[in-house]
Amino acid sequence: MASGTAATFRLLAETENQAADDLLIAAFGSTSAEVRAEAVRASLVRRSRRVLAEVGRRLDDFDEAVIAVVRDLPGRLWPALREAILGGDRTAVERACRGAVRCHEYELIPTLIAVLEEAGHPHADAAGRTLVDLAEVLYHDLATTRDERRRRDPQAAKRHALAALEPSAQRYDKHRRIEVIEAFLQLAPRENAVLLRILCDPRNAAFVPMQQVLAADERPGVLRLLLGYLDDPVPPAAVLAGLFRRRDRRCVESLLKRIGADPSPAVRANLRKIEVIPWLDDDGLIADLDDQRMQVLVRLTICAGLKPERSLELLRKYSRGRSAAGRRAALEALADRRGPIVTEIVLRSLTDVDAGVRAAALRQLRPRGIPGALTTLIAALDDPAAEVRDAARANLTEFAFHRFLPAFELLDEEVRRTTARLVRRVDPTSVARLRDEMQSAQGKRRMRALEIVAAMELTSDLSPDVLRCARDGDHLVRTEAARALGAVDGDDVRAMLVELAADDGFAVRDAASESLRQLERRAAGRAPRAGFAAESGFVAPNPAFGLEATYGR
């Protein structure tokens, strides 16, 4: 705004000349939004009763820029609004009430309470609605980051509001206005003495209406108070029970968010007190919960004081639900439970479309002693999902390379081959460990490593290492290298085998010659394909390797 215009409005705000009132009122109708805003600001500074009354009458017509000016100067307009509420006609009262809410005039709360408590007051209903709406606006101000440029302190406004609401709540038996309770519950902290006195005394006249509000009101302030009692070491029993009886979506979702994936000790203690949660049977409500809230719902189910058969029934339902995260959480929650129903859930989950669910089911097969667990785990090594393959490997630890290595020489030839191929699939470190073994200073270990390379059909992966062993100083190592090279082809391999066929050691020459014949037969298409999938069936490893002799373990 031009400096001259700004100076004009400063002059109008400060002058004692009554003619300034008419000029300011005329400026309210200006076509310039900036002029209107400055005119209202000057009027609030000037505090002329007539001009402020006119501002109050025009609040419905002012845009948000003008309303923001009123909010920036709190308490300046409330005398005019108070006068309109106490002495105006219905239209003036309704207009003043709407203006009070738009302008955040919290100083009007005691006035509104006085109107409410006056028996037969014609504007009591309007005052009641405004009281509740003002409390909600104040709660919003409290919940948002304070702008230090604003002159109003919402915490101070809250203290003044509660100073008026507390005695009115205690006088409920006289005025019976539920709006006082609704406003009070939006602003009161859970440790408020008046609040606790009412909530812990069923004979108090305000006890029942307070329970009714807590059971149905969806305003953020009421939900904040209600959910806050979850963390209370000794919450009023009626409040805690009422919280879990609420079935509205907003409350249920807020409750699950407050509980969280890892409830605090106080929350867990309070959950154990809850024996009935009616909305757990609301399939429509539960079906729409997102993955995160479904996981918390499972946590709530196992932490609450529900009967075991009831919680099992619910977990079974969740394991069939729409949410994959919920199905996984339900399955994991059943890990410590036993029985045919749990076994049925685990077996059904093995074919779930979600890889995480299948993995969770695999992890429970062997601890439960489910028949066919070993076969199922081995089959899962071919699952397209890495998470499932990892879960299978984690439950086939007896097939780890570090266990297979010392037991290799104790197994017969057939068990060696089948077990070796399985270890290759289970333990991804096999190639690196074999490479280390082939570089051992002990010839016996190098020879054993080459035998395992052949049994695992890893010659192609380790051909440079095998070729190096073909020139080993120990003829027994060269012999095993010659045998292993028969599994792969290539110019370097054939050249090495030809060289070994002229070795000084008879066993080396014989092994090299046989490997060359294998290569020729394979080239001619006469050699059978080798591989784990070509085996007729899995041969149970020797018990000396620490494995069970049947599939059922």
Coordinates of C-alpha atoms in Angstrom, one line a residue:
M1 CA 0.0 0.0 0.0
A2 CA 1.2 3.5 -0.7
S3 CA 2.8 5.2 2.2
G4 CA 0.2 8.0 2.1
T5 CA -2.7 5.7 2.5
A6 CA -1.0 3.8 5.3
A7 CA -0.4 7.1 7.1
T8 CA -4.1 8.0 6.6
F9 CA -5.3 4.9 8.3
R10 CA -2.8 5.3 11.2
L11 CA -4.2 8.8 11.7
L12 CA -7.8 7.5 11.6
A13 CA -6.8 4.9 14.2
E14 CA -5.2 7.4 16.6
T15 CA -7.4 10.5 16.3
E16 CA -10.0 11.4 18.8
N17 CA -12.1 13.1 16.2
Q18 CA -15.4 11.2 16.0
A19 CA -15.7 11.9 12.3
A20 CA -13.0 9.2 11.8
D21 CA -15.7 6.6 12.7
D22 CA -17.7 7.4 9.6
L23 CA -14.7 7.4 7.4
L24 CA -13.6 3.9 8.6
I25 CA -17.2 2.5 8.3
A26 CA -17.3 3.9 4.7
A27 CA -14.0 2.2 3.9
F28 CA -15.5 -1.2 4.8
G29 CA -17.4 -1.1 1.5
S30 CA -14.3 -0.3 -0.6
T31 CA -13.7 -2.3 -3.7
S32 CA -10.1 -2.7 -2.7
A33 CA -9.5 -5.7 -0.4
E34 CA -6.4 -4.0 0.9
V35 CA -8.3 -0.9 1.9
R36 CA -11.0 -3.0 3.6
A37 CA -8.3 -4.9 5.6
E38 CA -6.5 -1.7 6.7
A39 CA -9.8 -0.1 7.6
V40 CA -10.7 -3.0 9.9
R41 CA -7.2 -3.0 11.4
A42 CA -7.5 0.7 12.2
S43 CA -10.9 0.1 13.7
L44 CA -9.6 -2.6 16.0
V45 CA -6.8 -0.3 17.1
R46 CA -9.2 2.7 17.6
R47 CA -11.7 0.5 19.6
S48 CA -14.7 2.8 18.9
R49 CA -17.8 0.9 20.2
R50 CA -19.9 2.0 17.2
V51 CA -17.2 1.1 14.6
L52 CA -16.5 -2.3 16.3
A53 CA -20.3 -3.1 16.3
E54 CA -20.3 -2.4 12.6
V55 CA -17.3 -4.7 12.1
G56 CA -19.2 -7.4 13.9
R57 CA -22.3 -6.9 11.8
R58 CA -20.2 -7.2 8.6
L59 CA -18.2 -10.3 9.5
D60 CA -20.2 -12.5 7.2
D61 CA -19.3 -10.2 4.2
F62 CA -15.6 -10.0 4.9
D63 CA -13.1 -12.2 3.1
E64 CA -10.4 -14.3 4.8
A65 CA -7.9 -11.5 4.5
V66 CA -10.0 -9.2 6.8
I67 CA -10.7 -12.1 9.1
A68 CA -7.0 -12.7 9.4
V69 CA -6.5 -9.1 10.5
V70 CA -9.1 -9.7 13.3
R71 CA -7.3 -12.8 14.4
D72 CA -4.0 -10.9 14.5
L73 CA -5.5 -8.6 17.1
P74 CA -7.2 -11.0 19.5
G75 CA -9.6 -9.7 22.1
R76 CA -10.3 -6.4 20.3
L77 CA -13.6 -7.5 18.8
W78 CA -15.0 -9.7 21.5
P79 CA -16.8 -6.9 23.4
A80 CA -18.9 -6.1 20.3
L81 CA -19.6 -9.8 19.7
R82 CA -20.5 -10.3 23.4
E83 CA -22.9 -7.4 23.3
A84 CA -24.6 -8.9 20.2
I85 CA -24.9 -12.3 21.8
L86 CA -26.3 -11.0 25.0
G87 CA -28.7 -8.4 23.7
G88 CA -29.3 -8.9 20.0
D89 CA -32.1 -10.5 18.1
R90 CA -31.8 -14.0 16.6
T91 CA -30.2 -12.8 13.4
A92 CA -27.6 -10.7 15.3
V93 CA -26.8 -13.6 17.6
E94 CA -26.4 -16.1 14.8
R95 CA -24.1 -13.7 13.0
A96 CA -22.0 -12.9 16.1
C97 CA -21.7 -16.7 16.8
R98 CA -20.4 -17.4 13.3
G99 CA -18.0 -14.4 13.5
A100 CA -16.7 -15.7 16.9
V101 CA -15.7 -19.0 15.3
R102 CA -14.2 -17.4 12.2
C103 CA -12.2 -14.9 14.2
H104 CA -11.2 -17.4 17.0
E105 CA -12.6 -15.2 19.7
Y106 CA -11.9 -17.6 22.6
E107 CA -12.6 -14.8 25.1
L108 CA -16.3 -15.4 24.4
I109 CA -16.3 -18.9 25.9
P110 CA -17.4 -17.7 29.4
T111 CA -20.2 -15.6 27.8
L112 CA -21.4 -18.6 25.8
I113 CA -21.4 -20.7 28.9
A114 CA -23.4 -18.1 30.8
V115 CA -26.0 -18.1 28.0
L116 CA -26.2 -21.9 28.1
E117 CA -26.7 -22.1 31.8
E118 CA -29.4 -19.6 31.9
A119 CA -32.7 -21.5 32.0
G120 CA -34.9 -20.8 29.0
H121 CA -32.5 -18.5 27.2
P122 CA -33.8 -18.1 23.6
H123 CA -30.2 -18.3 22.2
A124 CA -29.0 -21.2 24.2
D125 CA -28.8 -23.6 21.3
A126 CA -26.8 -21.1 19.2
A127 CA -24.4 -20.5 22.1
G128 CA -24.0 -24.3 22.6
R129 CA -23.1 -24.9 18.9
T130 CA -20.6 -22.0 19.0
L131 CA -19.1 -23.2 22.3
V132 CA -18.3 -26.6 20.8
D133 CA -17.1 -25.2 17.5
L134 CA -14.8 -22.7 19.3
A135 CA -13.3 -25.5 21.4
E136 CA -12.6 -27.4 18.2
V137 CA -10.9 -24.4 16.6
L138 CA -8.8 -23.9 19.7
Y139 CA -7.8 -27.5 19.7
H140 CA -6.7 -27.1 16.1
D141 CA -4.6 -24.0 17.1
L142 CA -3.0 -26.0 19.9
A143 CA -2.2 -28.9 17.6
T144 CA -0.5 -26.7 14.9
T145 CA 2.9 -25.1 15.1
R146 CA 2.6 -21.7 16.7
D147 CA 3.5 -18.7 14.6
E148 CA 5.6 -16.5 16.8
R149 CA 4.4 -13.5 14.8
R150 CA 0.9 -14.1 16.1
R151 CA -0.1 -12.2 19.2
R152 CA -2.4 -15.0 20.6
D153 CA -1.0 -17.7 22.8
P154 CA -3.2 -20.8 22.4
Q155 CA -2.0 -22.3 25.6
A156 CA -3.1 -19.3 27.5
A157 CA -6.5 -19.4 25.7
K158 CA -6.8 -23.0 26.7
R159 CA -6.2 -22.3 30.4
H160 CA -8.8 -19.5 30.3
A161 CA -11.3 -21.8 28.5
L162 CA -10.8 -24.6 31.0
A163 CA -11.2 -22.2 33.9
A164 CA -14.7 -21.5 32.6
L165 CA -15.6 -25.1 31.4
E166 CA -14.5 -27.0 34.6
P167 CA -17.1 -25.4 37.0
S168 CA -19.7 -25.6 34.3
A169 CA -19.1 -29.3 33.9
Q170 CA -19.5 -29.7 37.6
R171 CA -22.8 -27.9 37.4
Y172 CA -24.2 -30.3 34.8
D173 CA -26.9 -31.4 37.1
K174 CA -28.3 -27.9 37.0
H175 CA -28.1 -26.9 33.3
R176 CA -28.0 -30.4 31.6
R177 CA -26.3 -28.9 28.5
I178 CA -24.3 -31.6 26.7
E179 CA -22.4 -28.9 24.7
V180 CA -20.4 -28.0 27.9
I181 CA -19.2 -31.6 28.1
E182 CA -18.4 -31.8 24.4
A183 CA -16.3 -28.6 24.6
F184 CA -14.6 -29.7 27.9
L185 CA -13.6 -33.1 26.6
Q186 CA -11.9 -31.5 23.5
L187 CA -9.6 -29.4 25.7
A188 CA -9.1 -31.2 29.0
P189 CA -5.9 -33.1 29.5
R190 CA -6.3 -36.7 30.7
E191 CA -5.0 -35.8 34.2
N192 CA -7.5 -33.0 34.7
A193 CA -8.8 -33.3 38.3
V194 CA -12.4 -32.4 37.4
L195 CA -12.4 -34.8 34.5
L196 CA -11.1 -37.7 36.6
R197 CA -13.5 -36.9 39.4
I198 CA -16.4 -37.3 37.0
L199 CA -15.1 -40.3 35.1
C200 CA -14.4 -42.3 38.3
D201 CA -17.8 -41.5 39.9
P202 CA -20.8 -43.2 38.2
R203 CA -23.1 -41.3 40.5
N204 CA -22.0 -38.0 39.2
A205 CA -24.6 -36.3 37.0
A206 CA -22.1 -35.7 34.2
F207 CA -20.8 -39.3 34.2
V208 CA -23.3 -40.7 31.7
P209 CA -23.3 -37.8 29.3
M210 CA -19.5 -37.8 29.4
Q211 CA -19.4 -41.5 28.5
Q212 CA -21.9 -40.9 25.7
V213 CA -19.6 -38.2 24.2
L214 CA -16.5 -40.4 24.6
A215 CA -18.3 -43.3 22.9
A216 CA -19.4 -41.4 19.8
D217 CA -17.7 -38.0 19.3
E218 CA -15.2 -38.1 16.4
R219 CA -13.7 -34.7 16.9
P220 CA -9.9 -34.8 17.1
G221 CA -9.8 -33.4 20.6
V222 CA -12.1 -36.0 22.0
L223 CA -10.2 -38.8 20.2
R224 CA -6.9 -37.4 21.5
L225 CA -8.2 -37.5 25.1
L226 CA -9.7 -41.0 24.7
L227 CA -6.6 -42.5 23.1
G228 CA -4.4 -40.8 25.7
Y229 CA -5.7 -43.1 28.4
L230 CA -4.0 -46.0 26.6
D231 CA -0.7 -44.8 28.0
D232 CA -2.1 -44.1 31.5
P233 CA -0.9 -46.5 34.1
V234 CA -4.3 -46.4 35.9
P235 CA -6.9 -45.3 33.4
P236 CA -10.6 -45.0 34.4
A237 CA -12.1 -48.5 33.7
A238 CA -15.2 -47.1 32.0
V239 CA -13.1 -45.0 29.6
L240 CA -10.8 -47.9 28.6
A241 CA -13.7 -50.3 28.0
G242 CA -15.6 -47.6 26.1
L243 CA -12.6 -46.9 23.8
F244 CA -12.6 -50.5 22.6
R245 CA -16.4 -50.6 22.1
R246 CA -16.3 -47.8 19.6
R247 CA -16.9 -49.1 16.0
D248 CA -16.4 -45.9 13.9
R249 CA -13.6 -46.1 11.4
R250 CA -11.9 -42.9 12.5
C251 CA -11.6 -44.1 16.0
V252 CA -10.5 -47.6 15.1
E253 CA -7.8 -46.4 12.7
S254 CA -6.6 -43.8 15.3
L255 CA -6.5 -46.6 18.0
L256 CA -4.4 -48.9 15.8
K257 CA -2.1 -46.0 15.0
R258 CA -1.7 -45.2 18.7
I259 CA -1.0 -48.9 19.6
G260 CA 1.7 -49.2 16.9
A261 CA 3.8 -52.1 15.9
D262 CA 5.6 -52.2 19.3
P263 CA 3.3 -51.1 22.1
S264 CA 4.8 -49.5 25.2
P265 CA 4.6 -51.5 28.5
A266 CA 1.8 -49.2 29.7
V267 CA -0.2 -49.9 26.5
R268 CA 0.4 -53.6 26.7
A269 CA -0.8 -53.6 30.4
N270 CA -4.0 -51.8 29.4
L271 CA -4.6 -54.1 26.4
R272 CA -4.5 -57.1 28.7
K273 CA -7.5 -55.7 30.6
I274 CA -9.6 -55.7 27.5
E275 CA -11.6 -59.0 27.2
V276 CA -14.2 -57.9 24.5
I277 CA -13.6 -56.0 21.3
P278 CA -16.9 -56.0 19.4
W279 CA -15.6 -54.5 16.2
L280 CA -13.2 -57.3 15.5
D281 CA -16.2 -59.1 14.0
D282 CA -16.8 -56.2 11.5
D283 CA -15.4 -57.8 8.4
G284 CA -16.2 -54.7 6.3
L285 CA -14.2 -52.5 8.6
I286 CA -11.2 -54.8 8.8
A287 CA -11.2 -55.6 5.1
D288 CA -10.4 -51.9 4.4
L289 CA -7.5 -51.6 6.8
D290 CA -4.1 -51.0 5.1
D291 CA -1.1 -53.3 5.6
Q292 CA 0.4 -51.3 8.4
R293 CA -2.9 -51.2 10.5
M294 CA -3.5 -54.9 9.8
Q295 CA -0.1 -55.7 11.3
V296 CA -1.1 -53.7 14.4
L297 CA -4.5 -55.4 14.5
V298 CA -2.7 -58.7 14.8
R299 CA -0.6 -57.3 17.6
L300 CA -3.7 -56.0 19.3
T301 CA -5.4 -59.5 19.0
I302 CA -2.5 -61.3 20.7
C303 CA -1.9 -58.6 23.4
A304 CA -5.5 -58.2 24.4
G305 CA -7.1 -60.3 27.1
L306 CA -9.1 -62.3 24.7
K307 CA -9.8 -66.0 25.3
P308 CA -7.3 -68.2 23.5
E309 CA -9.9 -69.8 21.3
R310 CA -11.2 -66.4 20.4
S311 CA -7.8 -65.0 19.4
L312 CA -7.1 -68.2 17.4
E313 CA -10.4 -67.7 15.5
L314 CA -9.4 -64.1 14.7
L315 CA -5.9 -65.0 13.6
R316 CA -7.3 -67.7 11.3
K317 CA -9.5 -65.1 9.8
Y318 CA -6.7 -62.6 9.3
S319 CA -4.6 -65.4 7.7
R320 CA -7.2 -65.5 4.9
G321 CA -7.6 -61.7 4.6
R322 CA -7.0 -59.3 1.8
S323 CA -3.8 -57.8 3.3
A324 CA -0.6 -59.7 2.6
A325 CA 1.1 -58.0 5.6
G326 CA -1.8 -59.0 7.8
R327 CA -1.6 -62.6 6.6
R328 CA 2.2 -62.6 7.4
A329 CA 1.7 -61.1 10.8
A330 CA -1.1 -63.6 11.6
L331 CA 1.1 -66.5 10.6
E332 CA 4.0 -65.2 12.7
A333 CA 1.7 -64.6 15.7
L334 CA 0.9 -68.4 15.5
A335 CA 4.5 -69.5 15.8
D336 CA 4.2 -70.5 19.5
R337 CA 0.8 -72.1 19.1
R338 CA 0.0 -75.8 18.4
G339 CA -3.0 -77.8 17.2
P340 CA -4.7 -79.0 14.0
I341 CA -6.1 -75.6 13.2
V342 CA -2.7 -73.9 13.3
T343 CA -1.2 -76.7 11.2
E344 CA -4.0 -76.2 8.7
I345 CA -3.2 -72.5 8.5
V346 CA 0.5 -73.1 8.0
L347 CA 0.0 -75.7 5.2
R348 CA -2.6 -73.5 3.4
S349 CA -0.1 -70.6 3.6
L350 CA 2.5 -72.5 1.7
T351 CA 0.6 -71.8 -1.5
D352 CA -0.2 -68.1 -0.7
V353 CA 0.4 -65.6 -3.6
D354 CA 2.6 -63.5 -1.4
A355 CA 6.2 -64.6 -1.1
G356 CA 6.4 -63.3 2.5
V357 CA 3.6 -65.5 3.6
R358 CA 5.1 -68.5 2.0
A359 CA 8.4 -67.8 3.6
A360 CA 6.8 -67.4 7.0
A361 CA 5.0 -70.7 6.6
L362 CA 8.2 -72.5 5.6
R363 CA 9.9 -71.3 8.7
Q364 CA 7.3 -73.1 10.8
L365 CA 7.3 -76.6 9.1
R366 CA 10.2 -78.3 10.9
P367 CA 9.6 -76.8 14.4
R368 CA 6.1 -78.2 14.2
G369 CA 7.2 -81.6 13.0
I370 CA 4.9 -81.5 10.1
P371 CA 5.2 -84.6 7.8
G372 CA 6.9 -84.0 4.5
A373 CA 8.6 -80.8 5.8
L374 CA 12.0 -81.8 4.3
T375 CA 10.6 -82.5 0.9
T376 CA 8.6 -79.2 0.9
L377 CA 11.7 -77.2 1.9
I378 CA 13.8 -78.8 -0.8
A379 CA 11.1 -78.0 -3.4
A380 CA 11.0 -74.4 -2.1
L381 CA 14.6 -73.9 -3.2
D382 CA 13.2 -73.5 -6.7
D383 CA 10.7 -70.9 -5.7
P384 CA 11.0 -67.8 -8.0
A385 CA 11.0 -65.5 -4.9
A386 CA 14.4 -65.0 -3.2
E387 CA 12.7 -64.5 0.2
V388 CA 11.2 -68.0 -0.1
R389 CA 14.4 -69.6 -1.2
D390 CA 16.2 -67.9 1.7
A391 CA 13.6 -69.2 4.2
A392 CA 14.1 -72.7 2.8
R393 CA 17.8 -72.5 3.1
A394 CA 17.6 -71.2 6.7
N395 CA 15.6 -74.3 7.6
L396 CA 18.0 -76.7 5.9
T397 CA 21.0 -75.9 7.9
E398 CA 22.1 -79.5 8.1
F399 CA 22.9 -79.2 4.4
A400 CA 25.4 -76.4 5.0
F401 CA 28.8 -76.9 3.4
H402 CA 30.7 -76.7 6.7
R403 CA 28.7 -79.7 7.9
F404 CA 28.9 -81.6 4.6
L405 CA 32.7 -81.3 4.2
P406 CA 33.8 -83.4 7.1
A407 CA 31.0 -85.9 6.6
F408 CA 31.7 -86.4 2.8
E409 CA 34.0 -89.3 3.2
L410 CA 31.6 -91.1 5.5
L411 CA 28.8 -91.3 2.9
D412 CA 28.4 -93.9 0.2
E413 CA 28.7 -92.9 -3.4
E414 CA 25.0 -92.5 -4.1
V415 CA 24.3 -90.4 -1.0
R416 CA 27.4 -88.3 -1.8
R417 CA 26.0 -87.3 -5.2
T418 CA 22.5 -86.5 -4.1
T419 CA 23.6 -84.8 -0.9
A420 CA 26.3 -82.8 -2.7
R421 CA 23.8 -81.4 -5.2
L422 CA 21.5 -80.5 -2.5
V423 CA 24.2 -78.7 -0.5
R424 CA 25.1 -76.8 -3.7
R425 CA 21.5 -75.5 -3.9
V426 CA 21.2 -74.8 -0.1
D427 CA 24.6 -73.1 0.6
P428 CA 25.6 -70.3 -1.8
T429 CA 29.1 -70.2 -0.2
S430 CA 30.0 -73.7 -1.5
V431 CA 32.0 -72.4 -4.5
A432 CA 34.1 -70.0 -2.5
R433 CA 34.7 -72.6 0.2
L434 CA 35.7 -75.3 -2.3
R435 CA 38.1 -72.8 -3.9
D436 CA 39.7 -72.3 -0.5
E437 CA 39.9 -76.1 0.0
M438 CA 41.6 -76.6 -3.3
Q439 CA 44.3 -74.2 -2.2
S440 CA 44.9 -76.0 1.1
A441 CA 48.5 -77.0 2.0
Q442 CA 47.3 -80.5 2.7
G443 CA 47.1 -82.8 -0.3
K444 CA 44.3 -84.9 1.2
R445 CA 42.1 -81.8 1.6
R446 CA 42.8 -80.8 -2.0
M447 CA 41.9 -84.3 -3.2
R448 CA 38.7 -84.3 -1.2
A449 CA 37.8 -80.9 -2.5
L450 CA 38.1 -82.1 -6.1
E451 CA 35.9 -85.1 -5.3
I452 CA 33.3 -82.7 -3.9
V453 CA 33.6 -80.5 -7.0
A454 CA 32.7 -83.5 -9.2
A455 CA 29.9 -84.6 -6.9
M456 CA 28.4 -81.1 -6.8
E457 CA 28.8 -80.8 -10.6
L458 CA 30.8 -77.5 -10.1
T459 CA 33.7 -78.3 -12.4
S460 CA 32.5 -75.7 -14.9
D461 CA 32.3 -73.0 -12.2
L462 CA 35.8 -73.9 -10.8
S463 CA 37.6 -75.0 -14.0
P464 CA 40.6 -72.6 -13.6
D465 CA 41.1 -74.0 -10.1
V466 CA 40.7 -77.6 -11.3
L467 CA 43.2 -77.0 -14.1
R468 CA 45.6 -75.7 -11.6
C469 CA 45.2 -78.8 -9.5
A470 CA 45.9 -80.9 -12.6
R471 CA 49.5 -79.8 -12.3
D472 CA 49.7 -80.5 -8.5
G473 CA 52.8 -82.2 -7.2
D474 CA 50.7 -84.9 -5.6
H475 CA 49.7 -87.6 -8.1
L476 CA 46.5 -88.4 -6.1
V477 CA 45.4 -84.7 -6.5
R478 CA 46.2 -84.9 -10.2
T479 CA 44.1 -88.1 -10.5
E480 CA 41.0 -86.4 -9.0
A481 CA 41.5 -83.4 -11.1
A482 CA 41.6 -85.6 -14.2
R483 CA 38.4 -87.3 -13.2
A484 CA 36.7 -83.9 -12.5
L485 CA 37.7 -82.5 -15.9
G486 CA 35.7 -85.2 -17.6
A487 CA 32.5 -83.2 -16.7
V488 CA 33.4 -80.2 -18.9
D489 CA 34.7 -79.6 -22.4
G490 CA 36.9 -77.0 -23.9
D491 CA 40.2 -76.7 -25.7
D492 CA 42.1 -76.0 -22.5
V493 CA 40.5 -79.0 -20.8
R494 CA 41.2 -81.4 -23.6
A495 CA 44.8 -80.1 -23.8
M496 CA 45.2 -80.7 -20.1
L497 CA 43.7 -84.2 -20.3
V498 CA 46.0 -85.1 -23.2
E499 CA 48.9 -83.9 -21.1
L500 CA 47.7 -86.0 -18.1
A501 CA 47.2 -89.0 -20.3
A502 CA 51.0 -89.1 -20.5
D503 CA 51.6 -88.6 -16.8
D504 CA 54.1 -90.7 -15.0
G505 CA 51.4 -91.9 -12.6
F506 CA 49.4 -94.8 -13.8
A507 CA 46.2 -93.7 -11.9
V508 CA 46.6 -90.2 -13.4
R509 CA 46.9 -91.6 -17.0
D510 CA 44.0 -93.9 -16.5
A511 CA 41.7 -91.2 -15.1
A512 CA 42.7 -88.8 -17.9
S513 CA 42.0 -91.4 -20.6
E514 CA 38.6 -92.1 -19.2
S515 CA 37.7 -88.4 -19.0
L516 CA 38.8 -88.0 -22.7
R517 CA 36.5 -91.0 -23.6
Q518 CA 33.7 -89.3 -21.7
L519 CA 34.2 -86.1 -23.7
E520 CA 34.1 -88.0 -26.9
R521 CA 31.0 -89.9 -26.0
R522 CA 29.3 -86.7 -24.9
A523 CA 30.3 -85.0 -28.2
A524 CA 28.8 -87.9 -30.1
G525 CA 25.6 -87.5 -28.1
R526 CA 25.9 -90.9 -26.2
A527 CA 26.6 -89.6 -22.7
P528 CA 23.5 -89.2 -20.3
R529 CA 22.8 -85.8 -18.9
A530 CA 23.7 -85.4 -15.3
G531 CA 21.9 -83.3 -12.8
F532 CA 19.9 -83.3 -9.6
A533 CA 16.6 -83.2 -11.5
A534 CA 17.5 -86.3 -13.4
E535 CA 17.7 -88.4 -10.2
S536 CA 14.9 -90.9 -9.7
G537 CA 14.4 -89.6 -6.1
F538 CA 16.0 -88.1 -3.1
V539 CA 18.2 -90.6 -1.1
A540 CA 18.2 -89.9 2.6
P541 CA 21.8 -89.1 3.7
N542 CA 23.5 -91.2 6.3
P543 CA 22.5 -90.5 9.9
A544 CA 26.2 -89.9 10.6
F545 CA 25.8 -86.6 8.7
G546 CA 23.2 -85.6 11.3
L547 CA 20.1 -86.0 9.1
E548 CA 16.8 -87.7 9.5
A549 CA 16.3 -90.9 7.5
T550 CA 12.8 -89.9 6.3
Y551 CA 11.0 -87.0 4.7
G552 CA 8.7 -86.4 7.6
R553 CA 11.1 -84.5 9.9

